[in-house]
PDB file of C-alpha atoms in Angstrom:
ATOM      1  CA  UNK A   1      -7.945  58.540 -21.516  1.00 89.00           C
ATOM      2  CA  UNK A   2      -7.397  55.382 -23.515  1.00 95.00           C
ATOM      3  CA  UNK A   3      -9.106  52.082 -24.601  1.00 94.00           C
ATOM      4  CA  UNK A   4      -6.470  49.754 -22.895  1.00 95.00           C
ATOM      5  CA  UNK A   5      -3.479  50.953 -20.669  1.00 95.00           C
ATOM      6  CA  UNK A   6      -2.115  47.602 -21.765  1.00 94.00           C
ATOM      7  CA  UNK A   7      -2.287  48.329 -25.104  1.00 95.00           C
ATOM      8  CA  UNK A   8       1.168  50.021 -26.815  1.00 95.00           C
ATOM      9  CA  UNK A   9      -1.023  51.464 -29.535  1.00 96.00           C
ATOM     10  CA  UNK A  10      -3.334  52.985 -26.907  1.00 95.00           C
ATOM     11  CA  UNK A  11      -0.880  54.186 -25.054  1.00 96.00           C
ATOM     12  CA  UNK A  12       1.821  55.337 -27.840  1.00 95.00           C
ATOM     13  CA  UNK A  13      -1.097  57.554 -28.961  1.00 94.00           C
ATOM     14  CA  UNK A  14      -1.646  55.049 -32.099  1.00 95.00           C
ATOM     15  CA  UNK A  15      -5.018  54.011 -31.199  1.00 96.00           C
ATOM     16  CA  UNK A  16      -7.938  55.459 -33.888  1.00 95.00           C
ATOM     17  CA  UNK A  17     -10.640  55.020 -31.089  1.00 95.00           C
ATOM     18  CA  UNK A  18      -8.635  57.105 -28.283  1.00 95.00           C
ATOM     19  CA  UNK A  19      -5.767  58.969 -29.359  1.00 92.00           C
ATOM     20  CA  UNK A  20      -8.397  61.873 -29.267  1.00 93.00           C
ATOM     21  CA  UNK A  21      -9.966  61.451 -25.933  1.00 94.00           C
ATOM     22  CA  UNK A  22      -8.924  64.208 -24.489  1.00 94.00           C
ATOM     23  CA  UNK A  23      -9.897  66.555 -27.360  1.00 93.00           C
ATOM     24  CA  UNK A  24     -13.159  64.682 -27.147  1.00 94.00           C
ATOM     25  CA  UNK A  25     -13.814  64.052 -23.591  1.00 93.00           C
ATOM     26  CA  UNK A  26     -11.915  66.706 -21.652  1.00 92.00           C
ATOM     27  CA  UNK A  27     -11.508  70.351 -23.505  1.00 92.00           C
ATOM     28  CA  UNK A  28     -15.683  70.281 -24.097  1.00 92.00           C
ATOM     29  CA  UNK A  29     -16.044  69.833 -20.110  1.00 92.00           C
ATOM     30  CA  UNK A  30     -14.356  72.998 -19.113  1.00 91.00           C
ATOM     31  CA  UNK A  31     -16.661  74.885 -17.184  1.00 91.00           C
ATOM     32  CA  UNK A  32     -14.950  78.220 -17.098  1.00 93.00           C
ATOM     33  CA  UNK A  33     -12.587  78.369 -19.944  1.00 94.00           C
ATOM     34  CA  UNK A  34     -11.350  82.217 -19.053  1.00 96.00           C
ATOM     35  CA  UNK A  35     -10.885  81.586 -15.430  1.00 96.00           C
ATOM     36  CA  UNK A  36      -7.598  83.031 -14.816  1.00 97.00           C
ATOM     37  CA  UNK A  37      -5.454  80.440 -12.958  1.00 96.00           C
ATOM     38  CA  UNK A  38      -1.976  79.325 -11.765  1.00 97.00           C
ATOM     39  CA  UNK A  39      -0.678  76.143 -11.760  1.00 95.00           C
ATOM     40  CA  UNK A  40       3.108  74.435 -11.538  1.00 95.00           C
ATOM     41  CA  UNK A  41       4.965  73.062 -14.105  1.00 91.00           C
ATOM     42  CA  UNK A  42       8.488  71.440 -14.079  1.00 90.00           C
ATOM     43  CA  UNK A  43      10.690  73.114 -17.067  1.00 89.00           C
ATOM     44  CA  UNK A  44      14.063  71.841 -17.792  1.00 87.00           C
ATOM     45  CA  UNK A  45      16.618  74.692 -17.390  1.00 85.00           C
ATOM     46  CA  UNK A  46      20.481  74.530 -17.511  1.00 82.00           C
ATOM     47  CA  UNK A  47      20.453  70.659 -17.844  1.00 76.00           C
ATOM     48  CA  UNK A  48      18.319  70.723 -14.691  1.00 80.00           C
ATOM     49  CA  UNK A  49      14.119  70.297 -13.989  1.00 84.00           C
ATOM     50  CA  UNK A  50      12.481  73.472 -11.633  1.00 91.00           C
ATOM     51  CA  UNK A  51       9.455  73.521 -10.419  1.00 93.00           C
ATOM     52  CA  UNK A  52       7.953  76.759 -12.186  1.00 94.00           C
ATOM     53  CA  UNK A  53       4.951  78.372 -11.369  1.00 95.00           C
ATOM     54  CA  UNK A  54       2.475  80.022 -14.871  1.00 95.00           C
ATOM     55  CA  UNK A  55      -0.681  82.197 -14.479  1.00 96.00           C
ATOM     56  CA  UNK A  56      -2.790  81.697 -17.311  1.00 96.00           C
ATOM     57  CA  UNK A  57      -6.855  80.985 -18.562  1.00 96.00           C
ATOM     58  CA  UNK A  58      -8.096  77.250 -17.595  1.00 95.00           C
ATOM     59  CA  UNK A  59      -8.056  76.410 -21.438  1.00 95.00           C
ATOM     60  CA  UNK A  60      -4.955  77.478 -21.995  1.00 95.00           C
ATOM     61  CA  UNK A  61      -3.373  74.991 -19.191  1.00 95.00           C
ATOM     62  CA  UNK A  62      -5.535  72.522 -20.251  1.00 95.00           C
ATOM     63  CA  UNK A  63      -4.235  72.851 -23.741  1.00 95.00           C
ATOM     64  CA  UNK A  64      -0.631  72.567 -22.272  1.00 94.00           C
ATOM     65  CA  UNK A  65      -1.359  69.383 -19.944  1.00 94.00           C
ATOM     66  CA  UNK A  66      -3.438  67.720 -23.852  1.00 95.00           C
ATOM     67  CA  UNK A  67       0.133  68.760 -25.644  1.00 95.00           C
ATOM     68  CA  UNK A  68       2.148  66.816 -22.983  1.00 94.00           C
ATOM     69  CA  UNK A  69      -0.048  63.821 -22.558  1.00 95.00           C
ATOM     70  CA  UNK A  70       1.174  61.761 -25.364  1.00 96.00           C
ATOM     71  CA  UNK A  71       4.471  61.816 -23.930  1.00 94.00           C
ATOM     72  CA  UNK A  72       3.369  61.417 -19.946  1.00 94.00           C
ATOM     73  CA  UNK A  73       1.291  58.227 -21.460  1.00 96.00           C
ATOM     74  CA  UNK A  74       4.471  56.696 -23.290  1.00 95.00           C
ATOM     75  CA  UNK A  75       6.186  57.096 -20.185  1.00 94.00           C
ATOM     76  CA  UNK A  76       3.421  55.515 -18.188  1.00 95.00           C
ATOM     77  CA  UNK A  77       3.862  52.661 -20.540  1.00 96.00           C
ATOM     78  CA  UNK A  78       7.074  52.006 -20.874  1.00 93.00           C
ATOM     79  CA  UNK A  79       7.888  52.626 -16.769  1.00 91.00           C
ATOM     80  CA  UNK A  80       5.225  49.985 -16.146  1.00 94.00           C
ATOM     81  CA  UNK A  81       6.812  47.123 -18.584  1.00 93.00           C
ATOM     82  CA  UNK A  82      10.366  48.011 -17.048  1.00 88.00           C
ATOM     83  CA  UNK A  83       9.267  47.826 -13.691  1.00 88.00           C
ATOM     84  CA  UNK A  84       7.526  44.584 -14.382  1.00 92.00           C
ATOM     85  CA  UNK A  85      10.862  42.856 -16.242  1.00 90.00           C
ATOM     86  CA  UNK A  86      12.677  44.595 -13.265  1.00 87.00           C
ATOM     87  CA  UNK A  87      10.726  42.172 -10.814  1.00 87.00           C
ATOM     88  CA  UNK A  88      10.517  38.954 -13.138  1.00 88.00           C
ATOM     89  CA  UNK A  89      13.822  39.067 -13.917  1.00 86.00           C
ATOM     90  CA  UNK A  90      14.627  39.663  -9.934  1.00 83.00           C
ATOM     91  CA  UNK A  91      12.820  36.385  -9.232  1.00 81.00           C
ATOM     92  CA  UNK A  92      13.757  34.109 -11.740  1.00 81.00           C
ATOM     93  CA  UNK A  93      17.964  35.160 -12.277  1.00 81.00           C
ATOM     94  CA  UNK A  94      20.404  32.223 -12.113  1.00 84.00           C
ATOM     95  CA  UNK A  95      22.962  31.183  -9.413  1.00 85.00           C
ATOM     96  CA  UNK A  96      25.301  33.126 -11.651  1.00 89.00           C
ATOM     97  CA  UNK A  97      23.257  36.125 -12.291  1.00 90.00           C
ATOM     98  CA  UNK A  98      23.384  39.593 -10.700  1.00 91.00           C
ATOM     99  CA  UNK A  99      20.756  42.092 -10.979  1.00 91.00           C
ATOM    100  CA  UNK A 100      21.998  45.879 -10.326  1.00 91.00           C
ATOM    101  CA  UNK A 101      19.845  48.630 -10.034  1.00 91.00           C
ATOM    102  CA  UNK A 102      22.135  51.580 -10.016  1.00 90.00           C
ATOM    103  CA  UNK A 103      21.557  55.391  -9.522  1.00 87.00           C
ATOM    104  CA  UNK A 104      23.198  58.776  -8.649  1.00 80.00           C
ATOM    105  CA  UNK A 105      21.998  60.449  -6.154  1.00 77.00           C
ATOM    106  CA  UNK A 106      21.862  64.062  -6.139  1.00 69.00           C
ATOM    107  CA  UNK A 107      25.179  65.550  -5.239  1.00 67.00           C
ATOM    108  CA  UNK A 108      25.846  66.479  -1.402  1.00 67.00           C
ATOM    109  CA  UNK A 109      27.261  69.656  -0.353  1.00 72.00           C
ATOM    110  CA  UNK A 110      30.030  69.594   2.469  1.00 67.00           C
ATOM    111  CA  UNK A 111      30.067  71.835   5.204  1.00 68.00           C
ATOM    112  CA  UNK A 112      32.656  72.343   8.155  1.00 65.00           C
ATOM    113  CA  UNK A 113      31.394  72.120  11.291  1.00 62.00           C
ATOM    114  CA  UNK A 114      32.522  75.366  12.641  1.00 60.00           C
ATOM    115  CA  UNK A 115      30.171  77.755  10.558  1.00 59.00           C
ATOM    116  CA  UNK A 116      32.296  80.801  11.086  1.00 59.00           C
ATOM    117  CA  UNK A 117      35.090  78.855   9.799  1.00 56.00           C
ATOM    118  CA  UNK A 118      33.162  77.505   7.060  1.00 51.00           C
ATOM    119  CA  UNK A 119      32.435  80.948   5.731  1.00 57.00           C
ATOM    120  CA  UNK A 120      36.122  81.722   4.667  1.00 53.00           C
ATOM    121  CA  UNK A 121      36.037  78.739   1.881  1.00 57.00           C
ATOM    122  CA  UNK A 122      33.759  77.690  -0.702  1.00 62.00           C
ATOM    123  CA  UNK A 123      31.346  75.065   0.413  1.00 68.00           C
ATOM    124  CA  UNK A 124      32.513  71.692  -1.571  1.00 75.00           C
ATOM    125  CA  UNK A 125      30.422  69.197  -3.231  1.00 76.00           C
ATOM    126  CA  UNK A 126      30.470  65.227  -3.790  1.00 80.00           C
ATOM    127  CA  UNK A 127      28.293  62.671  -5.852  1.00 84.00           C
ATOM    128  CA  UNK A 128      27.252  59.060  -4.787  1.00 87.00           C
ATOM    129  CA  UNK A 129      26.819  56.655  -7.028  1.00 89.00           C
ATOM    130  CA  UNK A 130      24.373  54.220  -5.809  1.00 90.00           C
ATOM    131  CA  UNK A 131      23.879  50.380  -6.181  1.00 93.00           C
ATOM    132  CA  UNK A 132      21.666  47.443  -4.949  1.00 93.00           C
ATOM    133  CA  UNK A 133      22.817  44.311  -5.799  1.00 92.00           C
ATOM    134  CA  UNK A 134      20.416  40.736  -5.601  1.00 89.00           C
ATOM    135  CA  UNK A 135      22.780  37.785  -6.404  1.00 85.00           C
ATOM    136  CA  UNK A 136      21.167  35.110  -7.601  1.00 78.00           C
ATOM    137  CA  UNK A 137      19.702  32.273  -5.637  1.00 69.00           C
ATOM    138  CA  UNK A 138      20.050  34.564  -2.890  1.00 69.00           C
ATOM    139  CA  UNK A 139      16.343  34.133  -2.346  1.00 67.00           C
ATOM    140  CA  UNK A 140      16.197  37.988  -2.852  1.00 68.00           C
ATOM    141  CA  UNK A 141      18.938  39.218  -0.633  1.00 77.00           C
ATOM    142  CA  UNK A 142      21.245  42.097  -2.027  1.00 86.00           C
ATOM    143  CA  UNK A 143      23.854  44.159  -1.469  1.00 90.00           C
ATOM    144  CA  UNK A 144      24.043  48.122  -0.844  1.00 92.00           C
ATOM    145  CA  UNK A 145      26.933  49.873  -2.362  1.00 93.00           C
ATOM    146  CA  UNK A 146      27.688  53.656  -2.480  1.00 92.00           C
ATOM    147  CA  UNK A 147      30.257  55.008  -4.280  1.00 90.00           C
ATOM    148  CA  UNK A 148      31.553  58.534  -3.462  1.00 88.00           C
ATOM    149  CA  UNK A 149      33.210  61.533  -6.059  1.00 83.00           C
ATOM    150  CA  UNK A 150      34.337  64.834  -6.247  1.00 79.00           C
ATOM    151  CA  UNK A 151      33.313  64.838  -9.902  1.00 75.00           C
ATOM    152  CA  UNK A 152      30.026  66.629 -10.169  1.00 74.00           C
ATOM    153  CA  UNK A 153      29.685  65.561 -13.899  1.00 75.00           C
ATOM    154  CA  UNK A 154      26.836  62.616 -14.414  1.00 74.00           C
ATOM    155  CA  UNK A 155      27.846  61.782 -18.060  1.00 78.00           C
ATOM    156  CA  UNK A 156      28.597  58.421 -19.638  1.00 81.00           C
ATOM    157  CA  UNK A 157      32.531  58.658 -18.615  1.00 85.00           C
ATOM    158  CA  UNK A 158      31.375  59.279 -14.686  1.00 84.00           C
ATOM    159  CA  UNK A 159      28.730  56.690 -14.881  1.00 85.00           C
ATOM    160  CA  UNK A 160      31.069  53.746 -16.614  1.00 87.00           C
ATOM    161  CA  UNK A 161      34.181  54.345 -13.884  1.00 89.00           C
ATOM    162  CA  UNK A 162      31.836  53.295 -10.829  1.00 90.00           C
ATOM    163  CA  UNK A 163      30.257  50.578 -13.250  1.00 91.00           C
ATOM    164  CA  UNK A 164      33.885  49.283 -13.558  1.00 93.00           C
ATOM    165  CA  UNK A 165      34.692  49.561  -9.757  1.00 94.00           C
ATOM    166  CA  UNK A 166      31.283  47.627  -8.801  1.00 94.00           C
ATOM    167  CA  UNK A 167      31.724  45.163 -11.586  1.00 94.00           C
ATOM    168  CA  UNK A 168      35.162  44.353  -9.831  1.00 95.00           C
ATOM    169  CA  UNK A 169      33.342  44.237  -6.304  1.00 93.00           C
ATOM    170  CA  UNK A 170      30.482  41.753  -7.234  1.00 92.00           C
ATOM    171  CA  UNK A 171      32.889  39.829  -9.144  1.00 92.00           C
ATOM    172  CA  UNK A 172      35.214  39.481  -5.616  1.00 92.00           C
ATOM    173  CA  UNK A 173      32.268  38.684  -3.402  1.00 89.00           C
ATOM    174  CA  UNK A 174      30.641  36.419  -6.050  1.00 88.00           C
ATOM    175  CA  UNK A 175      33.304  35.170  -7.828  1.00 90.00           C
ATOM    176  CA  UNK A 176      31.319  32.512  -9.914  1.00 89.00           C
ATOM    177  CA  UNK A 177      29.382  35.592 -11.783  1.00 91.00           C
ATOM    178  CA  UNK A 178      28.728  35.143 -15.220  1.00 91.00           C
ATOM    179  CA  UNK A 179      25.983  37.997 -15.957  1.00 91.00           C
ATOM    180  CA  UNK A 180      25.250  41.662 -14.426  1.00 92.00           C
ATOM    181  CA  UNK A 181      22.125  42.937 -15.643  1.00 90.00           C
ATOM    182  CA  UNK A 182      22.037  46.518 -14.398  1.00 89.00           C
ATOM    183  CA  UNK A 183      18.866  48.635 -14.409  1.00 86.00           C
ATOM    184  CA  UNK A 184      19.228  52.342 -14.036  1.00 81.00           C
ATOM    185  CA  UNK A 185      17.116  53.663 -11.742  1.00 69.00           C
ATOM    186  CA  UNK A 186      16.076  56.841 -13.773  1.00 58.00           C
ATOM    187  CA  UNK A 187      16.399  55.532 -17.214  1.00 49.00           C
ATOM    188  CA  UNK A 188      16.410  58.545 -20.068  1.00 48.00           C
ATOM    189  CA  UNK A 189      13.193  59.605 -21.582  1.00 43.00           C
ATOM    190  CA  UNK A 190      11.434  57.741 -24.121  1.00 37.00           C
ATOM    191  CA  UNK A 191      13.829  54.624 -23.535  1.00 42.00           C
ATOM    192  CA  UNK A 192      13.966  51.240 -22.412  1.00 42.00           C
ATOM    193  CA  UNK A 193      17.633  50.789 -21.035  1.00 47.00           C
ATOM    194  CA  UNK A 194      18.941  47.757 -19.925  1.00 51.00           C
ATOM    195  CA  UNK A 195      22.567  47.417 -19.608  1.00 53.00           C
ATOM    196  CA  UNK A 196      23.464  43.515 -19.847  1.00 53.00           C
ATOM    197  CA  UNK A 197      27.505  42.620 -18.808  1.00 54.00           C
ATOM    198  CA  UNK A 198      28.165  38.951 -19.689  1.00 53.00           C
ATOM    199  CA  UNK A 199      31.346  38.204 -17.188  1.00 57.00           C
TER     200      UNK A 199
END
């Protein structure tokens, strides 16, 4: 698909040689462009991503998957440099450094254990926030923390109230901290997040 998948011009879709590839190399080779098929797609819907399932001709998906490639090869890009500062920055952190890789994980529903029971009262849902913490000079060991809400809400004033409740627990089990670097584990599209806390 492109030149160099080290390349940000390649694989920003910048590249005169290969930004059309797939125009080039891919659309000619369909055998059986009228083929009806079906194929799966996630679709955002309501703030959330479904798995949805389409019916159409092979050229048609195709020209859907050539429409979203730009995007899936930006992502490709930018995951792989993130993921490869994640790890540098793991190995070479200061004594006074900790590197937090922090997440929510999707929310749990509660149930009673008595289902019967359970039936007479809407089923109630939580959140956990989750952490790893690798202090520095710990020669890679870390910490697991997991912070559980009844606020369903993932937005910036969920996200910053655990930040401030682990910030207070690194600082008491490491209190010579100076730094928190914390890498979000799903960071939002098209970005390159990196949330840096000088202590």
């Amino acid at each position: 698909m492109v030149c160099d998948e080290n390349d940000e011009d390649c694989m920003m879709s910048r590249c005169d040689d290969c930004k059309g590839n797939f125009a080039q190399h891919i659309i000619p080779n369909i055998m059986n462009k009228k083929k009806v098929i079906k194929w799966y797609q996630w679709m955002h819907y309501k703030g959330r991503a479904e798995k949805k399932e389409f019916s159409g001709t092979v050229f048609h998906c195709m020209k859907q998957l050539q429409q979203k490639t730009p995007q899936y090869l930006c992502h490709v890009f930018i995951k792989r440099k993130q993921s490869n500062y994640f790890e540098d920055i793991k190995e070479t952190v200061n004594d006074d450094t900790v590197v937090c890789q922090v997440d929510y994980a999707e929310n749990f529903t509660l149930q009673n254990q008595d289902q019967i029971q359970s039936a007479h009262w809407s089923k109630k849902q939580v959140s956990i926030f989750t952490a790893y913490a690798w202090m520095g000079g710990s020669g890679g060991q870390g910490y697991s923390f997991g912070l559980v809400s009844n606020q369903k809400k993932h937005n910036k004033y969920t996200v910053i109230t655990c930040l401030e409740i682990l910030v207070q627990e690194i600082i008491t089990m490491m209190p010579d901290v100076n730094e928190i670097i914390f890498f979000p584990m799903v960071p939002p599209a098209n970005s390159s997040i990196v949330m840096l806390f000088n202590i």
